[in-house]
PDB file of C-alpha atoms and ligand atoms in Angstrom:
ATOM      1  CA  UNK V 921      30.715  -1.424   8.568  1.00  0.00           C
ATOM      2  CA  UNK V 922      34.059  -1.637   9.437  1.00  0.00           C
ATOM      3  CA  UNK V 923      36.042  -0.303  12.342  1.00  0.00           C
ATOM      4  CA  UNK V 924      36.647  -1.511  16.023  1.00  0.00           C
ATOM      5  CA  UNK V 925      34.003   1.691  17.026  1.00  0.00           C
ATOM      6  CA  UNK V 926      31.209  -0.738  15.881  1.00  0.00           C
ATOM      7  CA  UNK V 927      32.566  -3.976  17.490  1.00  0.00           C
ATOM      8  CA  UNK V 928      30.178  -5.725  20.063  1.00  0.00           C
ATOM      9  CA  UNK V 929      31.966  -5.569  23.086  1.00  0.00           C
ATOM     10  CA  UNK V 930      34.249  -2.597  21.837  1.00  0.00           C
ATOM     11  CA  UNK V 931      34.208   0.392  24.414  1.00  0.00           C
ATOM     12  CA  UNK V 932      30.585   2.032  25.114  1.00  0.00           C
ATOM     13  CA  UNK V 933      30.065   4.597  22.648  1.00  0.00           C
ATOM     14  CA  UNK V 934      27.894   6.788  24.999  1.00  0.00           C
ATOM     15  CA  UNK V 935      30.108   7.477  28.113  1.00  0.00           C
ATOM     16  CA  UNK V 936      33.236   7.617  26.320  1.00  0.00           C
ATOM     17  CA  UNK V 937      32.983   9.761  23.250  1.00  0.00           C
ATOM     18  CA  UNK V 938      29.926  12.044  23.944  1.00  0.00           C
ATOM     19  CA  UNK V 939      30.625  12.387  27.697  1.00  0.00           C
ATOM     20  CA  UNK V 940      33.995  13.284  28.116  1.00  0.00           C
ATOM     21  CA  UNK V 941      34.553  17.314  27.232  1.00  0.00           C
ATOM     22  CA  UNK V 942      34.608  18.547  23.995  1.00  0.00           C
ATOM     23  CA  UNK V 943      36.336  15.634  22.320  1.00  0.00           C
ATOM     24  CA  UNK V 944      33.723  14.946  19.337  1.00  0.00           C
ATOM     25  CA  UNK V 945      32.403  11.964  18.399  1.00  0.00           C
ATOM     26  CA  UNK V 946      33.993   9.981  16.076  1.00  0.00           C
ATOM     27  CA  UNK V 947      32.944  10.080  12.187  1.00  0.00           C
ATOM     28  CA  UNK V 948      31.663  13.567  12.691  1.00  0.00           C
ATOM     29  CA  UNK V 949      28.672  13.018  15.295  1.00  0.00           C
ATOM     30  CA  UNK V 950      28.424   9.768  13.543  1.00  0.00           C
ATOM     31  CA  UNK V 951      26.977   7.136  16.111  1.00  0.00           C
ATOM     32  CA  UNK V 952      27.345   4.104  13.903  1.00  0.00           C
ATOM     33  CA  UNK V 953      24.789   1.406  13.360  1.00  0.00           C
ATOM     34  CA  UNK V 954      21.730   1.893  15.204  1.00  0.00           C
ATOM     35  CA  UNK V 955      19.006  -0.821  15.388  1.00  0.00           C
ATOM     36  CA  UNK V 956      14.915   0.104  15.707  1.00  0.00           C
ATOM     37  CA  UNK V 957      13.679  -3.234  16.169  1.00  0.00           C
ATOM     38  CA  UNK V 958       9.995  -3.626  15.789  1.00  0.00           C
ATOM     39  CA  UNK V 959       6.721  -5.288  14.964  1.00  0.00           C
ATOM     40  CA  UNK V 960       5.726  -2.333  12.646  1.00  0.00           C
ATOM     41  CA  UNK V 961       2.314  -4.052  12.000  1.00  0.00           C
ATOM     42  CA  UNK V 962       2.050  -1.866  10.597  1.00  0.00           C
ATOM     43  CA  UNK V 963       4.620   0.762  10.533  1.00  0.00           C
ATOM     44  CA  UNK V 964       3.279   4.295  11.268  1.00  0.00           C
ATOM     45  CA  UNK V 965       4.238   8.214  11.466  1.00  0.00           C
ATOM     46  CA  UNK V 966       5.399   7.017  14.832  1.00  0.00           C
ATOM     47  CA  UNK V 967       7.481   4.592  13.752  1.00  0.00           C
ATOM     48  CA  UNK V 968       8.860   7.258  10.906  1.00  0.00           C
ATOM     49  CA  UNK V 969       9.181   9.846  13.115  1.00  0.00           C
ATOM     50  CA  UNK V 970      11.738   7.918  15.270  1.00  0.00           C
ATOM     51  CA  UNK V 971      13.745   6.684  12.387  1.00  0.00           C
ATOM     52  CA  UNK V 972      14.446  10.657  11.019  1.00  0.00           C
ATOM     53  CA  UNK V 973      15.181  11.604  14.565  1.00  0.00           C
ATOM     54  CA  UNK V 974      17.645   8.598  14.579  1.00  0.00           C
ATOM     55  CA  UNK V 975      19.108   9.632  11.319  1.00  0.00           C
ATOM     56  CA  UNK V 976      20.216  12.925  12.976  1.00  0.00           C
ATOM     57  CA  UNK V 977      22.416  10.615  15.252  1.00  0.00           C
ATOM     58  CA  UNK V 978      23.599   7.324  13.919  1.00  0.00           C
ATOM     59  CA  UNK V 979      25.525   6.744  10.621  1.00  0.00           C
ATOM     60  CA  UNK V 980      23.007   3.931   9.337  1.00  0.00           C
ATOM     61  CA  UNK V 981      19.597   2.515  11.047  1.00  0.00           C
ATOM     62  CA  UNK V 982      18.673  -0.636  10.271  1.00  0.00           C
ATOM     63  CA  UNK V 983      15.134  -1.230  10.683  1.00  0.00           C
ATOM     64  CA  UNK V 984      14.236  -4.751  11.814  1.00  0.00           C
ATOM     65  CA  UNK V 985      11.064  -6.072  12.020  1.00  0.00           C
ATOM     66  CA  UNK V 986      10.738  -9.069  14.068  1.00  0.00           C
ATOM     67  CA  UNK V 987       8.308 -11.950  14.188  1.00  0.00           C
ATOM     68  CA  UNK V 988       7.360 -14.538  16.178  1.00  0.00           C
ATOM     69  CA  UNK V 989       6.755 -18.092  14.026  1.00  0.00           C
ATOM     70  CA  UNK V 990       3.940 -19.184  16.321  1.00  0.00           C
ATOM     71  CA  UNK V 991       1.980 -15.377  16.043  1.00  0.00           C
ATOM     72  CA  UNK V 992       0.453 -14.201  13.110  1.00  0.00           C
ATOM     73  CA  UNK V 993       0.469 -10.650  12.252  1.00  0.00           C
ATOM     74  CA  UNK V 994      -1.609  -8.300  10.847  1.00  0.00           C
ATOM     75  CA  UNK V 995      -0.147  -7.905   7.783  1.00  0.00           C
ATOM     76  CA  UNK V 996       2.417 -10.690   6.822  1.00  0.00           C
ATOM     77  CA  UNK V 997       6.119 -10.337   7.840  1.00  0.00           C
ATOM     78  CA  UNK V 998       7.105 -10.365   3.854  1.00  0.00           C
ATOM     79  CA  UNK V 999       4.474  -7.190   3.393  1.00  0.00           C
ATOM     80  CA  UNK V1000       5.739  -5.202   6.347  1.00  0.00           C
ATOM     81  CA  UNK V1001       9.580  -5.562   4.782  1.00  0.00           C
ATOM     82  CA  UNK V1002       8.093  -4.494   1.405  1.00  0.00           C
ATOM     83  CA  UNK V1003       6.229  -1.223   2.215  1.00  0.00           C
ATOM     84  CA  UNK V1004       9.263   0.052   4.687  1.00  0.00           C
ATOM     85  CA  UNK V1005      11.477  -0.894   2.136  1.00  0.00           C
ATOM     86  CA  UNK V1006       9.898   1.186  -0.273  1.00  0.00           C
ATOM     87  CA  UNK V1007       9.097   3.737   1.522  1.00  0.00           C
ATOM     88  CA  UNK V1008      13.080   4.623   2.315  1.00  0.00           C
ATOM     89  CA  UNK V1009      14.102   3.478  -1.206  1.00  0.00           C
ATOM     90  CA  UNK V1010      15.888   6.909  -2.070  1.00  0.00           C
ATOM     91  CA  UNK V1011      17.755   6.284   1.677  1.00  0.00           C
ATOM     92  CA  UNK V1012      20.745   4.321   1.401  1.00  0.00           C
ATOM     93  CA  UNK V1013      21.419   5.265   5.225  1.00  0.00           C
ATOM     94  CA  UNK V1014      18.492   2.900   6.112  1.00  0.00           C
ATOM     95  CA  UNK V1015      18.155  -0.769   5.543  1.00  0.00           C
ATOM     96  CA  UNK V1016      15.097  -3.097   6.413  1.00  0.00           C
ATOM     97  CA  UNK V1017      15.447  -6.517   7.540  1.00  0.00           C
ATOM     98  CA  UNK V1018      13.027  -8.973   8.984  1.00  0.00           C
ATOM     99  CA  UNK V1019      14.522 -11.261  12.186  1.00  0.00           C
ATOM    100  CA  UNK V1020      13.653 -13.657  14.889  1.00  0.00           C
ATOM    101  CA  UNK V1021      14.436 -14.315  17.971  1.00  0.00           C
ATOM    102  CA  UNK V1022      16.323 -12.881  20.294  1.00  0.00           C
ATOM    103  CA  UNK V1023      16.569  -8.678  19.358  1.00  0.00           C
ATOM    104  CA  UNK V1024      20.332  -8.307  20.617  1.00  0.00           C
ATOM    105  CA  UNK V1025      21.676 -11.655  18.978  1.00  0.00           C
ATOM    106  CA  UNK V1026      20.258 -10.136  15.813  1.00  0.00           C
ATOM    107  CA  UNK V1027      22.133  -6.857  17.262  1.00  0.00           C
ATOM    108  CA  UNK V1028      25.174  -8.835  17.476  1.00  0.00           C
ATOM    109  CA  UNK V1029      25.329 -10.035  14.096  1.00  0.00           C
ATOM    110  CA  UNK V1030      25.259  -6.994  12.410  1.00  0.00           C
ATOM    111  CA  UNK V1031      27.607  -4.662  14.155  1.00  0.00           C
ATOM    112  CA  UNK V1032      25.014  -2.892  15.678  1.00  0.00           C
ATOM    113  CA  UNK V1033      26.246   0.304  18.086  1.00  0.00           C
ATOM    114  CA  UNK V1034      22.982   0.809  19.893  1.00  0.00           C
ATOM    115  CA  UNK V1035      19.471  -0.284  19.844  1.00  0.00           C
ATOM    116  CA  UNK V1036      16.540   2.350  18.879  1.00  0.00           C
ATOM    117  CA  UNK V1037      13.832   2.564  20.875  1.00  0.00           C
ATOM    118  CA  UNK V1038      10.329   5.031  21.003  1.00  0.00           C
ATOM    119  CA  UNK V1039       8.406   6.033  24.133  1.00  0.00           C
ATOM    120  CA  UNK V1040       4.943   7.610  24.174  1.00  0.00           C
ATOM    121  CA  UNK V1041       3.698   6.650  27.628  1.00  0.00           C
ATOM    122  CA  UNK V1042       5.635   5.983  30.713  1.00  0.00           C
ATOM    123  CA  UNK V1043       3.644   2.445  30.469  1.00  0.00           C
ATOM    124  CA  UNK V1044       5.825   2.406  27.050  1.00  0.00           C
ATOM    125  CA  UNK V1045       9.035   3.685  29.579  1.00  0.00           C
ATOM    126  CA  UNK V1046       8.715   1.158  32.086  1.00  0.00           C
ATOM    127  CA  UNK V1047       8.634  -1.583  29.384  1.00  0.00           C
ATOM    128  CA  UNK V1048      11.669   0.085  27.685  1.00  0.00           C
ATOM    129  CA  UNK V1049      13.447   0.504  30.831  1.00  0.00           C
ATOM    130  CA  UNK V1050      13.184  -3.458  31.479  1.00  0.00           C
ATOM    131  CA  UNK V1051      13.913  -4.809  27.978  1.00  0.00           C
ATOM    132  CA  UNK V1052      17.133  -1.983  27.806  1.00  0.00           C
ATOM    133  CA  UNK V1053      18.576  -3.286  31.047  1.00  0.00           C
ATOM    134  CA  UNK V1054      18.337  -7.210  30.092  1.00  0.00           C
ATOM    135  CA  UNK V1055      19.857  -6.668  26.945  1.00  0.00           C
ATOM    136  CA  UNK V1056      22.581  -4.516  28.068  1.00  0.00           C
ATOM    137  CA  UNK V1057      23.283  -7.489  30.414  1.00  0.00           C
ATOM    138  CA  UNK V1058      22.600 -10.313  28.044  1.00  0.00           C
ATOM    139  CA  UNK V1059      25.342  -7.937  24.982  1.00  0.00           C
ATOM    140  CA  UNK V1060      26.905  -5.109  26.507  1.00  0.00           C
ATOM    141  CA  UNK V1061      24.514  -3.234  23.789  1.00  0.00           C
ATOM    142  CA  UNK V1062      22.775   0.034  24.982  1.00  0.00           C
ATOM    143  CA  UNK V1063      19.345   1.344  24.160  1.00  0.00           C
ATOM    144  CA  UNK V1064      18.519   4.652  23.176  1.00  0.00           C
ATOM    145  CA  UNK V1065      15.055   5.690  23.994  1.00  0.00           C
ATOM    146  CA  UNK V1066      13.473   8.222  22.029  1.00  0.00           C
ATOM    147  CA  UNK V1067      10.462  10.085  23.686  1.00  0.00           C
ATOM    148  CA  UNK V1068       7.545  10.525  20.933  1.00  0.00           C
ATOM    149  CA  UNK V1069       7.267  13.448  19.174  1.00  0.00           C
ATOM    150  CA  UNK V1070       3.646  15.059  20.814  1.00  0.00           C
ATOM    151  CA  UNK V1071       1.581  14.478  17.239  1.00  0.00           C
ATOM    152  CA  UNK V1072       2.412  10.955  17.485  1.00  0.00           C
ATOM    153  CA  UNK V1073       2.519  10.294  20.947  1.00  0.00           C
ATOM    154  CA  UNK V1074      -1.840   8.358  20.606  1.00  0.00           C
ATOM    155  CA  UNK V1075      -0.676   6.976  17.376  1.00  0.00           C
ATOM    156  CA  UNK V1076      -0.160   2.843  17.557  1.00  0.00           C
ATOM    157  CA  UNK V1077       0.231  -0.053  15.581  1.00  0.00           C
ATOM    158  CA  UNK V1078      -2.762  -1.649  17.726  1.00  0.00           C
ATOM    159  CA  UNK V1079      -5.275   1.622  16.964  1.00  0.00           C
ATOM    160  CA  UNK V1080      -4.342   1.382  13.071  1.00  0.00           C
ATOM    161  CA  UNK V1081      -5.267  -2.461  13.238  1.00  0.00           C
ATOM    162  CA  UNK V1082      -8.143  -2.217  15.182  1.00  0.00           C
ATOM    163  CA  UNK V1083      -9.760   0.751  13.172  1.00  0.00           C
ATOM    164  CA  UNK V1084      -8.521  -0.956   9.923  1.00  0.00           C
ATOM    165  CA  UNK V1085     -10.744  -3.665  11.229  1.00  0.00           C
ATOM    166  CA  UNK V1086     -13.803  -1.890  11.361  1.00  0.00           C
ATOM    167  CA  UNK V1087     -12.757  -0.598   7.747  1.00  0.00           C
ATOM    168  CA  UNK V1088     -11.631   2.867   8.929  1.00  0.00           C
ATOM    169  CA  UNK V1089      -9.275   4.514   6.480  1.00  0.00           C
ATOM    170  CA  UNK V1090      -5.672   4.138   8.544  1.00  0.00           C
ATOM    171  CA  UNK V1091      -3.879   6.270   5.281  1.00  0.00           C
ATOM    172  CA  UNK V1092      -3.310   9.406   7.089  1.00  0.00           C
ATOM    173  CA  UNK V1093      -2.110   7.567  10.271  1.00  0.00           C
ATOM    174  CA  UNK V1094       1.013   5.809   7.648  1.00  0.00           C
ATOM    175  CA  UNK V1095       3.990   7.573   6.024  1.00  0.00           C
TER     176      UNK V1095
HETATM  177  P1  LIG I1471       7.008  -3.737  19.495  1.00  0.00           P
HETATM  178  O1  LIG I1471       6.031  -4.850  19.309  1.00  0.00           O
HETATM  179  O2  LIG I1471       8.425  -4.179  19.495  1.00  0.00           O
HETATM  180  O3  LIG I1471       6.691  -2.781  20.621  1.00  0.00           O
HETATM  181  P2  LIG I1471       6.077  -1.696  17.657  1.00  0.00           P
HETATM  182  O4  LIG I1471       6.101  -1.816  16.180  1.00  0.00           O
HETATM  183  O5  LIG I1471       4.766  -1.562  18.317  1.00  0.00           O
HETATM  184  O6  LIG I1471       6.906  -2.950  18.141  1.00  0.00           O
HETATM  185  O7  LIG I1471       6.983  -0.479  18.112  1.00  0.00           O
HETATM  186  C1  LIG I1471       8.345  -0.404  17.803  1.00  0.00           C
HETATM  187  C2  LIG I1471       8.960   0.748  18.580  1.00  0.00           C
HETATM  188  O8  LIG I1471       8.393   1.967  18.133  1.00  0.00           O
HETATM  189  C3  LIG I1471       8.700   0.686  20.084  1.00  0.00           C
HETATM  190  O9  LIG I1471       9.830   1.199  20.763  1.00  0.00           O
HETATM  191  C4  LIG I1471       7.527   1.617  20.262  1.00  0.00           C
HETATM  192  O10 LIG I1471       7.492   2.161  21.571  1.00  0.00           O
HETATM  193  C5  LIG I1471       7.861   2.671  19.227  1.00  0.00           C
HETATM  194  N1  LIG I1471       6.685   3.395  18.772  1.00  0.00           N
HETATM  195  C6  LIG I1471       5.507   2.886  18.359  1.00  0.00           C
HETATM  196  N2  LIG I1471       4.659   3.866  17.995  1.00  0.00           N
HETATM  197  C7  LIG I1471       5.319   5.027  18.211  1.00  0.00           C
HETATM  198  C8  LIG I1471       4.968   6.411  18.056  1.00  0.00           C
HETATM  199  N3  LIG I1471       3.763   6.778  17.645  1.00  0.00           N
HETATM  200  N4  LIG I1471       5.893   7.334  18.366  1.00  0.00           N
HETATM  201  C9  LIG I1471       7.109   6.952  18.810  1.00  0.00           C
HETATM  202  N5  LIG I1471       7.500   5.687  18.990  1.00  0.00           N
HETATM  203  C10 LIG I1471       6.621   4.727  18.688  1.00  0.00           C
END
């Protein structure tokens, strides 16, 4: 990534280009580099879902999935980067990457326009709305929150895990 547009700290994307009048956004409707951080433990149709919709806005979406050194996953952190890597193998517009701490320093480092975010429930909006307005203050980086689309809105990480559990078959809940 190169130009200013994608600069931390450059002006906000959102209010300037897409608000004002007809002047179009720049590279086309081109939003830059989006980020849809994420436990993706594992990563679902949900979690799919939201990165296609994103492709229809942002140049690139880099799929992060982050981890917390004290909690073990589900599936390891290495595993999780592995099957979403596959899976978008033939899509050089997406790149997976696996992070800790902080979501907007990660943001920060790689020229990230504007984080990703899905919403099935308004439990899921509420939470959104928080983490979106402390990292906005803590960067200057906006979130853009994606409602689910309806056939995913019951589908979760947490239900895949728990049914895998019991030894359910989770296939036709994963892309
Ligand atoms: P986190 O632990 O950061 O919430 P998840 O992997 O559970 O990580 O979810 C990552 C993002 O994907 C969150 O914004 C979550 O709301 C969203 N998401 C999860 N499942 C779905 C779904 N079925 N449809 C749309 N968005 C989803």
């Amino acid at each position: 990534m190169n130009s200013e547009y994608n600069k931390v700290g450059s002006e906000p994307f959102l209010g300037q280009e897409v608000g004002s009048g007809n002047t179009p956004p720049p590279r086309g409707r081109g939003w830059g580099r989006g980020l849809f951080p994420g436990s993706f433990d594992p990563f679902t149709l949900g979690h799919a879902d939201i990165v296609k919709r994103a492709l229809g806005l942002f140049d690139e979406v880099v799929v992060a999935v982050g981890y917390n050194e004290q909690k073990k996953g589900w599936l390891s952190v290495e595993e999780r980067v592995a099957t979403i890597k596959k899976l978008y193998a033939d899509e050089p517009r997406v790149t997976v990457e696996s992070y800790t701490g902080l979501t907007v320093d990660f943001a920060k480092e790689h020229g990230i326009t504007a984080i990703i975010r899905g919403v099935r429930t308004t439990a899921d909006f509420e939470y959104e709305m928080q983490m979106a307005d402390v990292n906005r203050q803590l960067s200057g980086i906006e979130t853009i929150i994606l409602p689910a689309s309806p056939q995913f809105a019951s589908l979760s990480s947490s239900v895949c895990r728990e049914l895998a559990h019991f030894h359910h078959d989770i296939s036709e809940f994963l892309p």
